[in-house]
Coordinates of C-alpha atoms in Angstrom, one line a residue:
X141 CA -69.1 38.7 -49.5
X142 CA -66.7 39.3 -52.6
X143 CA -63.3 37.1 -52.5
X144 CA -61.8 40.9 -52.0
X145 CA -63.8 41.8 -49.3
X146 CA -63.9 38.5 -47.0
X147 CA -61.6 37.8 -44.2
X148 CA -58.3 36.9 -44.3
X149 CA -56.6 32.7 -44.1
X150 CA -55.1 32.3 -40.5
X151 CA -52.0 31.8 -42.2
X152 CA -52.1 34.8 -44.2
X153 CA -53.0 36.9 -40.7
X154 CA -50.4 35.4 -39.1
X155 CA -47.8 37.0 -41.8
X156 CA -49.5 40.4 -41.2
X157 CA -48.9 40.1 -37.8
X158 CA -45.2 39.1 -37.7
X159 CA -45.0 35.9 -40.2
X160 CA -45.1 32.8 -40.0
X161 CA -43.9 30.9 -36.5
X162 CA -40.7 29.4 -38.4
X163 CA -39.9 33.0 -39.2
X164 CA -40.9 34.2 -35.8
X165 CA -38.8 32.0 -33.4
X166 CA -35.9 30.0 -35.8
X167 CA -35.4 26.4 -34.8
X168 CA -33.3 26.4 -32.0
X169 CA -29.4 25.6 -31.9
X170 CA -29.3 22.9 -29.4
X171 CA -31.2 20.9 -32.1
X172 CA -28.1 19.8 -33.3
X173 CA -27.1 16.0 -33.7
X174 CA -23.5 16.8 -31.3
X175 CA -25.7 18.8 -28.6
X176 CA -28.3 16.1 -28.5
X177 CA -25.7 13.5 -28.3
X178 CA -24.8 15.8 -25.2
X179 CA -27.7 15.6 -23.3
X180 CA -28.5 11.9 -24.0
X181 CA -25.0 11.2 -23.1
X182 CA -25.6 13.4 -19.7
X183 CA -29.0 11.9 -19.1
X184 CA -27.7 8.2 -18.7
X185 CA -24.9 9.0 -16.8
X186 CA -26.8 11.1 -14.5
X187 CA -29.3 8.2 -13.8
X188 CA -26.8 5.6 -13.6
X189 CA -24.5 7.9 -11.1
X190 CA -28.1 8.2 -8.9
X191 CA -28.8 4.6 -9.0
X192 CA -25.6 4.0 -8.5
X193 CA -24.9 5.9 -5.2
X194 CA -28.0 4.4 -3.8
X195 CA -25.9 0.9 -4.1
X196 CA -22.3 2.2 -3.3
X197 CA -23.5 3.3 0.6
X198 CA -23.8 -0.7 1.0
X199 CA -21.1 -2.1 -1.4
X200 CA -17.7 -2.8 -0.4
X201 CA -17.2 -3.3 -4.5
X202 CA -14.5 -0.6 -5.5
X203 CA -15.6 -0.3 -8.8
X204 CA -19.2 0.7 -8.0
X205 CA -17.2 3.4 -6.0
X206 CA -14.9 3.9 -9.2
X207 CA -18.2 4.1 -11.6
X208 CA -20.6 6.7 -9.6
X209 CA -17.8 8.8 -7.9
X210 CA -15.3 9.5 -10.8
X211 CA -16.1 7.7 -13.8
X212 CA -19.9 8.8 -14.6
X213 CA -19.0 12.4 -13.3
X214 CA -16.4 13.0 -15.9
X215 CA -18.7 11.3 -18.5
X216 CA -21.4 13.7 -17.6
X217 CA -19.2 16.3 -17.8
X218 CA -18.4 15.5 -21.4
X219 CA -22.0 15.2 -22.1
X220 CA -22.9 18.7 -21.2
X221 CA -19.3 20.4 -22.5
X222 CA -20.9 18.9 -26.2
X223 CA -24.2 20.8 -25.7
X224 CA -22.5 24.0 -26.0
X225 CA -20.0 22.7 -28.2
X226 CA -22.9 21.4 -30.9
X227 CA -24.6 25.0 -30.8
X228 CA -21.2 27.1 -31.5
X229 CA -20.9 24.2 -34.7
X230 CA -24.9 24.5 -35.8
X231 CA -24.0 28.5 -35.4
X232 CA -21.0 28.7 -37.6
X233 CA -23.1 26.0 -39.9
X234 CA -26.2 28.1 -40.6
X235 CA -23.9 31.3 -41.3
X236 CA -22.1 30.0 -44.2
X237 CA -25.6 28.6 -45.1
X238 CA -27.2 31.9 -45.4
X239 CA -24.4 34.8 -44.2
X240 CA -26.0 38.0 -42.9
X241 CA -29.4 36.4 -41.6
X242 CA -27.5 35.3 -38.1
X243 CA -25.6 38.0 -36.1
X244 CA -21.9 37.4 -36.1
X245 CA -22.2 37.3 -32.2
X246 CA -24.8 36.3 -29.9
X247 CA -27.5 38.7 -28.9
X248 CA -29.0 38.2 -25.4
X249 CA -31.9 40.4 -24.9
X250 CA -34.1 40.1 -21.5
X251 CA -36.8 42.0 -23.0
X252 CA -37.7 39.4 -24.5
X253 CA -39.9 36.3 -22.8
X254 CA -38.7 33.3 -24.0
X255 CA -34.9 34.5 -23.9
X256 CA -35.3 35.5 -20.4
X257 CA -36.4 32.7 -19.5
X258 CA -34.1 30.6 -21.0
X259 CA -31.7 32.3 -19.0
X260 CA -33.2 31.7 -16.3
X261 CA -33.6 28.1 -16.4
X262 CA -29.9 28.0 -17.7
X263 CA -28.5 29.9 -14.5
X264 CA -30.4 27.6 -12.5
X265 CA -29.7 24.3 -14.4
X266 CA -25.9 25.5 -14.0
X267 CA -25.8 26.3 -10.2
X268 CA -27.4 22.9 -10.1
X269 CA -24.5 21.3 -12.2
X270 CA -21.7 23.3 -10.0
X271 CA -22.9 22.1 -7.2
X272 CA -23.4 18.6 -8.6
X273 CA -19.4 18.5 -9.5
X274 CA -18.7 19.5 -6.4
X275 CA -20.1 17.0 -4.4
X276 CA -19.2 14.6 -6.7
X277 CA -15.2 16.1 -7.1
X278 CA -15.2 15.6 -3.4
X279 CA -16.6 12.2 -2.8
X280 CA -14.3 11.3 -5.6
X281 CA -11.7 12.8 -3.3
X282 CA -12.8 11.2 -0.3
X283 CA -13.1 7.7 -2.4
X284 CA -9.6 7.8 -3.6
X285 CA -8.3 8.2 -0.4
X286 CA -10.0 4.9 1.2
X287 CA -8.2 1.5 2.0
X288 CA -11.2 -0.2 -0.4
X289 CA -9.5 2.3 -3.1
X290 CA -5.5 2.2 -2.6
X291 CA -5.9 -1.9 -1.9
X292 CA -8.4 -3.4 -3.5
X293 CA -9.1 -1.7 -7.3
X294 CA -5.8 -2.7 -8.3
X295 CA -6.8 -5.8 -7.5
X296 CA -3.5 -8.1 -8.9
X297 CA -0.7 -5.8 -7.9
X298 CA -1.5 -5.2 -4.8
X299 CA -3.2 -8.0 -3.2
X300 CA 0.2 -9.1 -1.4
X301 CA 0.7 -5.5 0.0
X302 CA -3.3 -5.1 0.8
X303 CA -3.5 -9.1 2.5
X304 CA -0.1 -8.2 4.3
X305 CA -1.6 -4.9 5.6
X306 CA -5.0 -6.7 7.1
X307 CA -2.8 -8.7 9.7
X308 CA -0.7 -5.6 10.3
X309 CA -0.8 -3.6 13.6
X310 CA -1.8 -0.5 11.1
X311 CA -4.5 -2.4 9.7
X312 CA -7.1 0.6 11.1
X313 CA -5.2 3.1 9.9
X314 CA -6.2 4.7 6.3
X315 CA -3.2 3.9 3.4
X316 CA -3.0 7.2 2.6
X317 CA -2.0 8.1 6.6
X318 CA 1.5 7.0 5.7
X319 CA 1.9 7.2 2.0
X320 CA 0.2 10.4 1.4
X321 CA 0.1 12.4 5.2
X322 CA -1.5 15.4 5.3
X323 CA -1.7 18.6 3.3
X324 CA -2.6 19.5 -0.6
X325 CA 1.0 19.7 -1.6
X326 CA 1.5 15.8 -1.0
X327 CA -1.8 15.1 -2.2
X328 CA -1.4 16.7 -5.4
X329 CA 1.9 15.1 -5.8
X330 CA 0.8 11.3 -4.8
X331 CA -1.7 11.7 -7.9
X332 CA 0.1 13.0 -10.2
X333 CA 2.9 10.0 -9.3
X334 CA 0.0 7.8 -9.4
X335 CA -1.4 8.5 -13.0
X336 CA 2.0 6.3 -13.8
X337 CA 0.6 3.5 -11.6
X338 CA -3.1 3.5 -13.3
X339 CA -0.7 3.2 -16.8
X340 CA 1.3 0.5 -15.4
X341 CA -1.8 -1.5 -14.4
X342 CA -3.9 -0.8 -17.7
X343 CA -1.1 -1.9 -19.4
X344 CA 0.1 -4.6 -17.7
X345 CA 3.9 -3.1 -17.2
X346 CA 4.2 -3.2 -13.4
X347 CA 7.0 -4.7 -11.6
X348 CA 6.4 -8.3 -10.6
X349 CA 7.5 -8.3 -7.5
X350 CA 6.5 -4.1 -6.7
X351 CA 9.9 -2.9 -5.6
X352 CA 10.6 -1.5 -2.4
X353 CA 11.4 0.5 -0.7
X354 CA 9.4 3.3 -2.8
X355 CA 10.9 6.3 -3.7
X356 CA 9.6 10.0 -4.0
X357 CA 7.3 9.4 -0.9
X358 CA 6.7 11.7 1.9
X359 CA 9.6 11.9 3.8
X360 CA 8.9 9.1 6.7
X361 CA 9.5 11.1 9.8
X362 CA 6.4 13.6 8.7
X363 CA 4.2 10.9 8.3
X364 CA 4.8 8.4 11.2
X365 CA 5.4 11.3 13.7
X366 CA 1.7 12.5 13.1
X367 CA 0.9 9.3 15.6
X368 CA 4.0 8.3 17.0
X369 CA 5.5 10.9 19.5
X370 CA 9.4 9.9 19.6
X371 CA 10.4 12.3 22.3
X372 CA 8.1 9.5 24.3
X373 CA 10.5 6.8 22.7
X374 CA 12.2 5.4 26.2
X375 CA 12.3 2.2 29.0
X376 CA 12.9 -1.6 27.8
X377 CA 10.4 -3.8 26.7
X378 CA 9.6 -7.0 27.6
X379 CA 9.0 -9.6 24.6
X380 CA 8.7 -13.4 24.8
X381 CA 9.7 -15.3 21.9
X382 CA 8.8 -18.9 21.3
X383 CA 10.5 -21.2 19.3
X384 CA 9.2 -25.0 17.9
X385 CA 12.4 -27.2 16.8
X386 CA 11.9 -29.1 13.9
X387 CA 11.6 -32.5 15.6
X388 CA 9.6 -35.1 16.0
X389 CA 8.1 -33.8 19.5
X390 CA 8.2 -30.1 18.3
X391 CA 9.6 -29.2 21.2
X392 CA 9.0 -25.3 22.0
X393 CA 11.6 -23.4 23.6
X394 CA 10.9 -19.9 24.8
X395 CA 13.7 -16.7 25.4
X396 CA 12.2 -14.2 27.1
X397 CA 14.1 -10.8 27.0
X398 CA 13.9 -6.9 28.1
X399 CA 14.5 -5.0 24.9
X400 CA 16.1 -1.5 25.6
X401 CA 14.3 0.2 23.4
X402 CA 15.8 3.3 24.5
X403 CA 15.2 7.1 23.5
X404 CA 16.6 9.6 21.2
X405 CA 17.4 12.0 24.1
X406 CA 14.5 14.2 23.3
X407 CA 13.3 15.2 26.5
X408 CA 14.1 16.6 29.3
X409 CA 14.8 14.1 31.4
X410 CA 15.7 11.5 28.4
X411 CA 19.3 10.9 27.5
X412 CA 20.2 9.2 24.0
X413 CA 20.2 5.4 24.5
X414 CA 19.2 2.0 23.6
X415 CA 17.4 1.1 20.0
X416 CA 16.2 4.4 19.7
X417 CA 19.3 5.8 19.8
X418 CA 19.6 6.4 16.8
X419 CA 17.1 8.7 16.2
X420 CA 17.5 11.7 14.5
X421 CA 17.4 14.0 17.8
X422 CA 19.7 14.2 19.7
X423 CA 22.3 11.8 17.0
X424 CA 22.0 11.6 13.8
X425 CA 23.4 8.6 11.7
X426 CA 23.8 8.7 7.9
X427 CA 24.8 5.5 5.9
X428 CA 25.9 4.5 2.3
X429 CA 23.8 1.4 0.7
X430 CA 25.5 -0.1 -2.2
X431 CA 22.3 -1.9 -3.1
X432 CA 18.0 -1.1 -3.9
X433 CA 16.9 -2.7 -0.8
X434 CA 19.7 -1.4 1.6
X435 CA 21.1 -4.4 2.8
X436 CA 24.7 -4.1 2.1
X437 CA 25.7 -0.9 4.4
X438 CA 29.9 -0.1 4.1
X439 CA 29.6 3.0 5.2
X440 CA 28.3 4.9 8.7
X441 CA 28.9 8.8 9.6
X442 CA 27.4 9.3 13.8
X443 CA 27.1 12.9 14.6
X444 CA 26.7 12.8 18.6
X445 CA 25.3 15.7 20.5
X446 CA 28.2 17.7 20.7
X447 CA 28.4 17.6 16.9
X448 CA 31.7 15.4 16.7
X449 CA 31.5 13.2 13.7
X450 CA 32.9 9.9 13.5
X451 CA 33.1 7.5 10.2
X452 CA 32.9 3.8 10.5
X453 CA 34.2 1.9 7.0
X454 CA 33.8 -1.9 6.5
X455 CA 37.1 -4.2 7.0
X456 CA 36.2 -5.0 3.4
X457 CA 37.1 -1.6 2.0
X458 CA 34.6 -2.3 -0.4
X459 CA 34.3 1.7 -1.1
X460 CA 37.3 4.2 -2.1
X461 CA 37.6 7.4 -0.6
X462 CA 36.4 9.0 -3.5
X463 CA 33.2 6.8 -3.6
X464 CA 32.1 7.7 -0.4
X465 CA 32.3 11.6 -1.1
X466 CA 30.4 10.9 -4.0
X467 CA 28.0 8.2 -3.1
X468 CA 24.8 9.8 -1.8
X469 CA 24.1 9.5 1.9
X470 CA 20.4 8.7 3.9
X471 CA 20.0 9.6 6.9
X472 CA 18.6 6.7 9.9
X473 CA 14.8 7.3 10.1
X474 CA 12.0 5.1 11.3
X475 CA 11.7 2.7 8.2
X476 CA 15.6 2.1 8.4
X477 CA 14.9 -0.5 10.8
X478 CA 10.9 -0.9 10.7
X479 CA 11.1 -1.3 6.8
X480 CA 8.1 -3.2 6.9
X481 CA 5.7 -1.5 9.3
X482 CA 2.6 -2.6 7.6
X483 CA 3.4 -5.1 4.8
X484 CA 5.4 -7.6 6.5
X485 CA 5.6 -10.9 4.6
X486 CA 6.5 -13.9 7.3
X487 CA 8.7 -16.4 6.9
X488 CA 7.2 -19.8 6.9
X489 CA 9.1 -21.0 9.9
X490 CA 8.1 -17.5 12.3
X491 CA 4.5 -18.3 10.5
X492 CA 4.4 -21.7 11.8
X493 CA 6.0 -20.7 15.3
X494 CA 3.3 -18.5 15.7
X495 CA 0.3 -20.8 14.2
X496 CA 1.5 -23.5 16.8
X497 CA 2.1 -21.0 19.7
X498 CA -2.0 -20.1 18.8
X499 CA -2.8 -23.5 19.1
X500 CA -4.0 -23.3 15.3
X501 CA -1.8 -26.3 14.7
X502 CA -1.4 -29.3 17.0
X503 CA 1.9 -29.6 18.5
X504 CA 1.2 -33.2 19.2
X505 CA 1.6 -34.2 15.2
X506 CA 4.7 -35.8 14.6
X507 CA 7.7 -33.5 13.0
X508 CA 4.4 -30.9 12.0
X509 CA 6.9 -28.0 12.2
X510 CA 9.4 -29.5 10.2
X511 CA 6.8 -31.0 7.5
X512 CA 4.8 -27.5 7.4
X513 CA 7.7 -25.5 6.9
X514 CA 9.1 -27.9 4.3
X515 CA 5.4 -27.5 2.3
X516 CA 5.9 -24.1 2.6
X517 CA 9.0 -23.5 1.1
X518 CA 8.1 -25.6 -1.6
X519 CA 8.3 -24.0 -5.2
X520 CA 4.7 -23.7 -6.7
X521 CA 3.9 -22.3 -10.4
X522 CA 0.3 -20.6 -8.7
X523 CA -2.1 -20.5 -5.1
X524 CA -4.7 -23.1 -6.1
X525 CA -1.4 -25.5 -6.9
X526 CA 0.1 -24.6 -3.7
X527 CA -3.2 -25.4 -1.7
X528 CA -2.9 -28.9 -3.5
X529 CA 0.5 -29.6 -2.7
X530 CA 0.4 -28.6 0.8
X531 CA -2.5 -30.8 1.0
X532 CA -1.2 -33.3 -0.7
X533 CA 2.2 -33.5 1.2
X534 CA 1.3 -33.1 4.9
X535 CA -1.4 -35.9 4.2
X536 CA 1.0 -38.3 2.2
X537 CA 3.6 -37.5 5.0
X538 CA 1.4 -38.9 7.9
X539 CA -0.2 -41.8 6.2
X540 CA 3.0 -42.8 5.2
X541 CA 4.9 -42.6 7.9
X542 CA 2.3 -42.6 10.6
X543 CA -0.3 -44.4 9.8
X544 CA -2.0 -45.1 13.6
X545 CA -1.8 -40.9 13.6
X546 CA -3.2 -40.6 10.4
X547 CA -5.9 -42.9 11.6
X548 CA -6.4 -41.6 15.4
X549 CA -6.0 -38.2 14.2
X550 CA -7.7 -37.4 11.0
X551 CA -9.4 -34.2 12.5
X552 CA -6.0 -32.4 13.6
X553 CA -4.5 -33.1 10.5
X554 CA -7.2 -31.6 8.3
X555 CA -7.3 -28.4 10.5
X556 CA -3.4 -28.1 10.2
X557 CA -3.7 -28.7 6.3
X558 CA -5.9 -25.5 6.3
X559 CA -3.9 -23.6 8.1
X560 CA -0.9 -24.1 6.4
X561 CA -2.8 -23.2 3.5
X562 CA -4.0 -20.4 5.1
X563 CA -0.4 -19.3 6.0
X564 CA 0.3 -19.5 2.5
X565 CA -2.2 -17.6 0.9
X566 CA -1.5 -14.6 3.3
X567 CA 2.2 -14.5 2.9
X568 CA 3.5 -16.0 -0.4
X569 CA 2.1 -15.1 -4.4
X570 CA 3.7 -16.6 -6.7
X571 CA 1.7 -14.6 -9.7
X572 CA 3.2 -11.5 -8.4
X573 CA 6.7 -13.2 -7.3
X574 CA 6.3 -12.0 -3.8
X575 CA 7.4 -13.9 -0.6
X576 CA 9.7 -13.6 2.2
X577 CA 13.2 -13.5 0.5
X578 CA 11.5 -10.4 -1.8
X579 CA 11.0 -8.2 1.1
X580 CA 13.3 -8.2 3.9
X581 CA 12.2 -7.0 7.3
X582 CA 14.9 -5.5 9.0
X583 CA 13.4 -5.0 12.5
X584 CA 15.7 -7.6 14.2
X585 CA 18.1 -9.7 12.9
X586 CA 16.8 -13.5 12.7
X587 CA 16.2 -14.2 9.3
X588 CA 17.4 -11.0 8.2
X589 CA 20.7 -8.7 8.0
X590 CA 18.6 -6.1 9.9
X591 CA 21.0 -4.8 12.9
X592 CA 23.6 -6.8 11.8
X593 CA 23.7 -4.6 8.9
X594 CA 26.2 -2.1 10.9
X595 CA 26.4 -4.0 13.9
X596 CA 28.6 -6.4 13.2
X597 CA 31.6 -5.9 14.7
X598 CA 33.0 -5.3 11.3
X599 CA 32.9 -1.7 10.9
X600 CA 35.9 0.0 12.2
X601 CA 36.0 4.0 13.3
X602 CA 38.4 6.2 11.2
X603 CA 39.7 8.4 13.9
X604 CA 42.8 5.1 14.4
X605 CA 40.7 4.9 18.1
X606 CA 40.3 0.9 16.5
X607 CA 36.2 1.1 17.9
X608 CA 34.1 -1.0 16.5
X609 CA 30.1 -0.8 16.2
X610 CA 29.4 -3.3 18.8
X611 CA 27.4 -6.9 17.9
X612 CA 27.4 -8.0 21.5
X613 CA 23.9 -9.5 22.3
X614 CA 23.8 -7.0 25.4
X615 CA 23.9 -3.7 23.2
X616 CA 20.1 -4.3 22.1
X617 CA 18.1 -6.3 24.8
X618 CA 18.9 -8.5 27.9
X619 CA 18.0 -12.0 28.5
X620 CA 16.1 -12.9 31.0
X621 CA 15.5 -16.5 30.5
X622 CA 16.1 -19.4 27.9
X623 CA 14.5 -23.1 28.3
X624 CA 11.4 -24.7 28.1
X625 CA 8.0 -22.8 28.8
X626 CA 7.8 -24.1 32.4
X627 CA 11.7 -23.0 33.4
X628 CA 11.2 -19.4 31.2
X629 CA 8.3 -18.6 33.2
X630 CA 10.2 -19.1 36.4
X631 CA 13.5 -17.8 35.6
X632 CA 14.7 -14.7 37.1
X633 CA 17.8 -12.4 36.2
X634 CA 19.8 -11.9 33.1
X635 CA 21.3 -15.2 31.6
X636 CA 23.9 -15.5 28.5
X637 CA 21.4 -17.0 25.5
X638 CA 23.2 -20.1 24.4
X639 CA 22.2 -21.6 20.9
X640 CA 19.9 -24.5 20.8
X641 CA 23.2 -26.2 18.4
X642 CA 27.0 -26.1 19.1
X643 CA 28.1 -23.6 17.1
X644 CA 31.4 -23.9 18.6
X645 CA 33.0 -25.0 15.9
X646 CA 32.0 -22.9 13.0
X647 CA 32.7 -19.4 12.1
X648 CA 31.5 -16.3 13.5
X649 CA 28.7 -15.4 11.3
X650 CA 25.0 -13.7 11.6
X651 CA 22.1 -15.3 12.6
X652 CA 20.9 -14.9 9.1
X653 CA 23.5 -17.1 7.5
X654 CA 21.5 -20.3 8.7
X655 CA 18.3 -18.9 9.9
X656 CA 16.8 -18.4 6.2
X657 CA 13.3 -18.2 7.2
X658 CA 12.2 -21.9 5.3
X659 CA 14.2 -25.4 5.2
X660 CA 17.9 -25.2 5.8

């Protein structure tokens, strides 16, 4: 057979048929280095977010939350927006390479085999990543609305307000069932605030101590009222307080007292009176603060239920008339009085009341309320330094000055050396400058203004009636009994409380003025 007449190379049949494979099918786009840097980008993520939410179901770490429910989503999510990204850039590249021989748009014929089934497997690969991101957009949801999330991956800032919470009587309800409440429009909002706080943590420009109380929050009433039902705010109380003086015998005393906590007259057979009084239902109460934490209060507007108004002013006359037109005004709500629902800090001396009314600390040590309190109060530069120094100075104090004790009662002592330390670590941090004195709980009026803020007795009515908002210990609660444990338990009928000292002789002031909450 002549080299005319013989058959045809493969390659040269291949060209009669349609050329060469190169010319039939042109390398694809995706082979580009940005779209391939897109799917290797996706492909890790993807596996790590899958490994990773087979750990997170039993992981109370955060940041494994952090990792497979926002952070490797929105990496992924990069990862595929550069696939398409790398084949418009390897399009535009190969038309200035050779102009004409690429369409100026794309061309997506079904007729053809491989490019309807490329579009096949790309509707399906992106239902499968639409219903990826949303799973993964609402666990992230779901995540960032946890306690694990709002207290524990800002680990430094908010460890007081997370430890305080965990002793609190919220501590089983979700953070974000008071500072968020429900609906979008607060959600949305509580992010968008909160991008600030993620800056303020990654850059280390937070507050030290986090100031309070915090603004631009949902307004308070909206969020506590979605538990607490204050039409069903009524009756007294009964509460037992038990005191430990700072002798050598730490002798307890206990008042028991009925506190009238009232109503805000908001049903029908509930008339405005007691504590809750002063709830915006039937009254309302406005007030001028002259200072962040609302503790200086020279000014009071009451609006009763037949809508008179009546202005109480401070003797002081610390604010002109044309200050309080000007001034802006708050109205009473629940975090008025409760300003520390859920991150109360204690003082060390109701902290060591309460550890010896427990029976965590012996009341048969020598002056151990006194000492404990004093440790407490003590100035220390960090924790670990503190849990030294309380150490240190309840064990120098009783092998010093009781050495049979320290011998006879080595076991007592160490226990009430870790529990002062444990009072510490829960209510002072000295890294983020938070204690007792930061944050003042104005539910009462011990070792705060609180009540005393308005009542007392030194804010006089403007209508020249001469009324004063009362201070009398009767207004809030009646005593029941005052004494030792034995004589409180028996006592029957209201008594006057008289104080522990003679306070005869010294000035009318609040309870606040000596009661500081440490040493005095």
């Amino acid at each position: 057979m002549s080299e005319e007449t013989g058959p045809a190379p493969q390659g040269e049949e291949r060209e009669a048929k349609g050329g060469t494979r190169a010319e039939a099918r042109p390398m694809s786009l995706i082979r580009n280095r940005v779209s391939i840097a897109g799917v290797f980008v996706t492909a890790i993520t993807v596996t790590n977010a899958f490994f990773l939410l087979l750990v997170v179901g039993a992981s109370a770490n955060p940041y494994i939350g952090i990792f497979a429910y926002v952070l490797f989503p929105a990496v992924a999510a990069v990862g595929l927006l550069l696939v398409p990204l790398g084949v418009i850039l390897e399009r535009r590249r190969r038309r200035k390479l050779a102009p004409g021989e690429i369409p100026r748009h794309f061309r997506i014929d079904l007729n053809v085999p491989f490019i309807r089934h490329a579009a096949l497997a790309a509707t399906g690969f992106t239902f499968l990543v639409v219903v990826a991101s949303a799973t993964a957009s609402y666990r992230a949801y779901r995540f960032t609305d946890t306690v694990t999330f709002c207290g524990e991956t800002c680990h430094t800032p908010m460890k007081p307000e997370f430890t305080a919470y965990r002793h609190s009587p919220h501590a089983r309800v979700a953070c974000v069932a008071c500072h968020v409440g429900p609906g979008a429009g607060w959600f949305v909002r509580s992010k968008l605030t909160g991008s600030y706080q993620v800056y303020a943590v990654m850059f280390d420009v937070y507050p030290r101590p986090i100031a309070t109380p915090i603004k631009f929050l949902r307004p308070v009433r909206a969020a506590c009222e979605q538990c607490h039902w204050p039409e069903k705010f009524y009756g007294e109380q009964l509460k037992v307080f038990t005191h430990y003086a700072s002798d050598e015998t730490n002798t307890p005393t206990q008042i028991s007292m009925l506190i009238k906590t009232g109503g805000g007259g908001g049903g029908e057979f509930i008339r405005p009176e007691g504590i809750h009084w002063h709830m915006a239902i039937a009254n309302q109460v406005q007030y001028i603060a002259t200072d962040k934490q609302e503790q200086n209060i020279p000014w009071i507007e009451v609006m009763g239920r037949n809508g008179r108004m009546v202005d109480y002013v401070a003797r002081d006359g610390s604010l002109t008339p044309k200050q309080i037109e000007t001034m802006p005004k708050q109205v009473v709500d629940c975090v008025t009085c409760h300003s520390r629902p859920s991150h109360k800090f204690l003082t060390p001396d109701e902290a060591v009341n309460e550890a010896l009314a427990a029976g965590d600390l012996d009341s048969s040590l020598p002056y151990l309320k006194s000492e404990a309190v004093r440790v407490l109060t003590d100035s220390y530069p960090s924790a670990e330094r503190a849990a030294m120094g309380i150490a240190t100075g309840l064990d120098r104090f009783y092998y010093e000055k009781y050495p049979q004790v320290y011998r006879d009662k080595q076991p007592e002592i160490t226990q009430a050396i870790a529990t002062v330390q444990g009072i510490y670590q829960d209510n002072i941090f000295p890294y983020m400058k938070v204690d007792w004195r930061t944050h003042p709980d104005n539910l009462g009026h011990l070792y705060y203004q609180g009540c005393f803020r308005c009542h007392d007795g030194q804010h006089v009515a403007t209508d020249g009636s001469g009324r004063t908002i009362p201070s009398t210990c009767n207004t809030c609660h009646t005593i029941l009994s005052q004494g030792p444990p034995q004589q409180a338990a028996n006592a029957g009928g209201a008594v006057t409380f008289t104080h522990p000292i003679d306070l005869s002789g010294m000035p009318t002031a609040s309870c606040s003025a000596c009661h500081s909450g440490g040493t005095m």
